[in-house]
Every structure is written in structure tokens, then in C-alpha cells.
Amino acid sequence: MPETTLITPHIERCALALDHGFSTVDHRRAAALLRELAADRDKWLNNSRVLLANIDQLQEFTGEGPEDEDGAMVEQIRVEIEQSK
């Protein structure tokens, strides 16, 4: 998983819009991209919630959880889900 940095949603949206060739006055195309990105983010959050539920259930049955890098990744996902609320 690539290392993430803390970027405000507004900065991220602006950067993505510029990366996709939208000028600052091309509001309709930028808005369409933002709707698409929001849908992708919602899908990621839903999939992550399912993944974490499966990991928690597996940990409950086996008594073992993810270790090292995997454990750190799981905790980062938990943080991102909490921040999305």
C-alpha cells in the first residue's frame, strides 16, 4: 500500500481536477469528476468496512491478528474510516 499523506479533501479535489485537465472555470466537468471520485471513495469505504469485519471475525476465532506491516495497514484503514464519519 502506498504511503499516504494528510491532504485536505478540498486540496485533493483541486489537484485531481487539475491533473485531469480541468481549468478552474470548467465547473461542470470538475463537478462530474468529483461525483465520480466520491462514488469511488464510498465504494472503497464500504469494501474496507467488510474487510475489517472479516479480519475482526478471523481474529476472534483464531486469537491472532495481523502483524507488523499488515497490522499497521489495518490500523490506517480503521483511522481513515473513522475520519470519514
PDB file of C-alpha atoms in Angstrom:
ATOM      1  CA  MET A   1       0.000   0.000   0.000  1.00  0.00           C
ATOM      2  CA  PRO A   2       1.493   3.370  -0.941  1.00  0.00           C
ATOM      3  CA  GLU A   3       2.296   5.758   1.860  1.00  0.00           C
ATOM      4  CA  THR A   4      -0.436   8.334   2.324  1.00  0.00           C
ATOM      5  CA  THR A   5      -0.145  11.924   3.383  1.00  0.00           C
ATOM      6  CA  LEU A   6      -2.712  14.091   5.079  1.00  0.00           C
ATOM      7  CA  ILE A   7      -4.285  16.196   2.376  1.00  0.00           C
ATOM      8  CA  THR A   8      -7.497  18.084   2.921  1.00  0.00           C
ATOM      9  CA  PRO A   9     -10.368  16.905   0.720  1.00  0.00           C
ATOM     10  CA  HIS A  10     -10.554  20.333  -0.929  1.00  0.00           C
ATOM     11  CA  ILE A  11      -6.870  20.293  -1.911  1.00  0.00           C
ATOM     12  CA  GLU A  12      -7.192  16.715  -3.153  1.00  0.00           C
ATOM     13  CA  ARG A  13     -10.221  17.574  -5.309  1.00  0.00           C
ATOM     14  CA  CYS A  14      -8.467  20.601  -6.799  1.00  0.00           C
ATOM     15  CA  ALA A  15      -5.312  18.628  -7.539  1.00  0.00           C
ATOM     16  CA  LEU A  16      -7.258  15.795  -9.159  1.00  0.00           C
ATOM     17  CA  ALA A  17      -9.271  18.219 -11.257  1.00  0.00           C
ATOM     18  CA  LEU A  18      -6.087  19.916 -12.462  1.00  0.00           C
ATOM     19  CA  ASP A  19      -4.444  16.529 -13.148  1.00  0.00           C
ATOM     20  CA  HIS A  20      -7.387  15.621 -15.360  1.00  0.00           C
ATOM     21  CA  GLY A  21      -7.015  18.787 -17.404  1.00  0.00           C
ATOM     22  CA  PHE A  22      -9.851  20.817 -15.930  1.00  0.00           C
ATOM     23  CA  SER A  23      -9.379  24.549 -15.805  1.00  0.00           C
ATOM     24  CA  THR A  24     -10.571  26.450 -12.781  1.00  0.00           C
ATOM     25  CA  VAL A  25     -13.611  27.689 -14.732  1.00  0.00           C
ATOM     26  CA  ASP A  26     -14.669  24.286 -16.105  1.00  0.00           C
ATOM     27  CA  HIS A  27     -17.105  23.710 -13.252  1.00  0.00           C
ATOM     28  CA  ARG A  28     -19.425  21.163 -14.908  1.00  0.00           C
ATOM     29  CA  ARG A  29     -16.654  18.758 -15.869  1.00  0.00           C
ATOM     30  CA  ALA A  30     -14.961  19.200 -12.495  1.00  0.00           C
ATOM     31  CA  ALA A  31     -18.260  18.567 -10.688  1.00  0.00           C
ATOM     32  CA  ALA A  32     -18.797  15.376 -12.700  1.00  0.00           C
ATOM     33  CA  LEU A  33     -15.305  14.181 -11.779  1.00  0.00           C
ATOM     34  CA  LEU A  34     -15.912  14.974  -8.114  1.00  0.00           C
ATOM     35  CA  ARG A  35     -19.146  12.941  -8.139  1.00  0.00           C
ATOM     36  CA  GLU A  36     -17.247  10.029  -9.678  1.00  0.00           C
ATOM     37  CA  LEU A  37     -14.446  10.323  -7.119  1.00  0.00           C
ATOM     38  CA  ALA A  38     -16.979  10.478  -4.264  1.00  0.00           C
ATOM     39  CA  ALA A  39     -18.606   7.276  -5.542  1.00  0.00           C
ATOM     40  CA  ASP A  40     -15.189   5.594  -5.716  1.00  0.00           C
ATOM     41  CA  ARG A  41     -14.433   6.749  -2.159  1.00  0.00           C
ATOM     42  CA  ASP A  42     -17.775   5.391  -0.905  1.00  0.00           C
ATOM     43  CA  LYS A  43     -17.075   2.061  -2.595  1.00  0.00           C
ATOM     44  CA  TRP A  44     -13.602   1.933  -1.007  1.00  0.00           C
ATOM     45  CA  LEU A  45     -15.045   2.713   2.430  1.00  0.00           C
ATOM     46  CA  ASN A  46     -17.713   0.011   2.105  1.00  0.00           C
ATOM     47  CA  ASN A  47     -15.190  -2.586   0.944  1.00  0.00           C
ATOM     48  CA  SER A  48     -12.828  -1.596   3.762  1.00  0.00           C
ATOM     49  CA  ARG A  49     -15.581  -1.993   6.354  1.00  0.00           C
ATOM     50  CA  VAL A  50     -16.287  -5.515   5.081  1.00  0.00           C
ATOM     51  CA  LEU A  51     -12.569  -6.346   5.110  1.00  0.00           C
ATOM     52  CA  LEU A  52     -12.180  -5.113   8.694  1.00  0.00           C
ATOM     53  CA  ALA A  53     -15.245  -7.062   9.826  1.00  0.00           C
ATOM     54  CA  ASN A  54     -13.756 -10.216   8.291  1.00  0.00           C
ATOM     55  CA  ILE A  55     -10.376  -9.559   9.927  1.00  0.00           C
ATOM     56  CA  ASP A  56     -12.056  -8.980  13.307  1.00  0.00           C
ATOM     57  CA  GLN A  57     -14.070 -12.192  12.974  1.00  0.00           C
ATOM     58  CA  LEU A  58     -10.978 -14.178  11.990  1.00  0.00           C
ATOM     59  CA  GLN A  59      -9.070 -12.704  14.927  1.00  0.00           C
ATOM     60  CA  GLU A  60     -11.915 -13.655  17.266  1.00  0.00           C
ATOM     61  CA  PHE A  61     -11.870 -17.275  16.069  1.00  0.00           C
ATOM     62  CA  THR A  62      -8.093 -17.738  15.914  1.00  0.00           C
ATOM     63  CA  GLY A  63      -6.939 -15.370  18.629  1.00  0.00           C
ATOM     64  CA  GLU A  64      -4.358 -13.968  16.215  1.00  0.00           C
ATOM     65  CA  GLY A  65      -4.429 -10.694  14.346  1.00  0.00           C
ATOM     66  CA  PRO A  66      -2.414  -9.093  11.585  1.00  0.00           C
ATOM     67  CA  GLU A  67       1.202  -8.371  12.467  1.00  0.00           C
ATOM     68  CA  ASP A  68       3.859  -5.841  11.512  1.00  0.00           C
ATOM     69  CA  GLU A  69       3.103  -4.072   8.221  1.00  0.00           C
ATOM     70  CA  ASP A  70      -0.284  -5.755   7.853  1.00  0.00           C
ATOM     71  CA  GLY A  71      -1.290  -4.632  11.334  1.00  0.00           C
ATOM     72  CA  ALA A  72      -0.186  -1.085  10.573  1.00  0.00           C
ATOM     73  CA  MET A  73      -2.183  -1.112   7.333  1.00  0.00           C
ATOM     74  CA  VAL A  74      -5.290  -2.367   9.150  1.00  0.00           C
ATOM     75  CA  GLU A  75      -4.955   0.392  11.737  1.00  0.00           C
ATOM     76  CA  GLN A  76      -4.518   3.020   8.999  1.00  0.00           C
ATOM     77  CA  ILE A  77      -7.712   1.776   7.330  1.00  0.00           C
ATOM     78  CA  ARG A  78      -9.539   2.000  10.670  1.00  0.00           C
ATOM     79  CA  VAL A  79      -8.334   5.598  11.092  1.00  0.00           C
ATOM     80  CA  GLU A  80      -9.457   6.566   7.590  1.00  0.00           C
ATOM     81  CA  ILE A  81     -12.886   5.039   8.165  1.00  0.00           C
ATOM     82  CA  GLU A  82     -13.237   6.905  11.475  1.00  0.00           C
ATOM     83  CA  GLN A  83     -12.214  10.171   9.814  1.00  0.00           C
ATOM     84  CA  SER A  84     -14.822   9.676   7.093  1.00  0.00           C
ATOM     85  CA  LYS A  85     -17.683   9.752   9.609  1.00  0.00           C
TER      86      LYS A  85
END
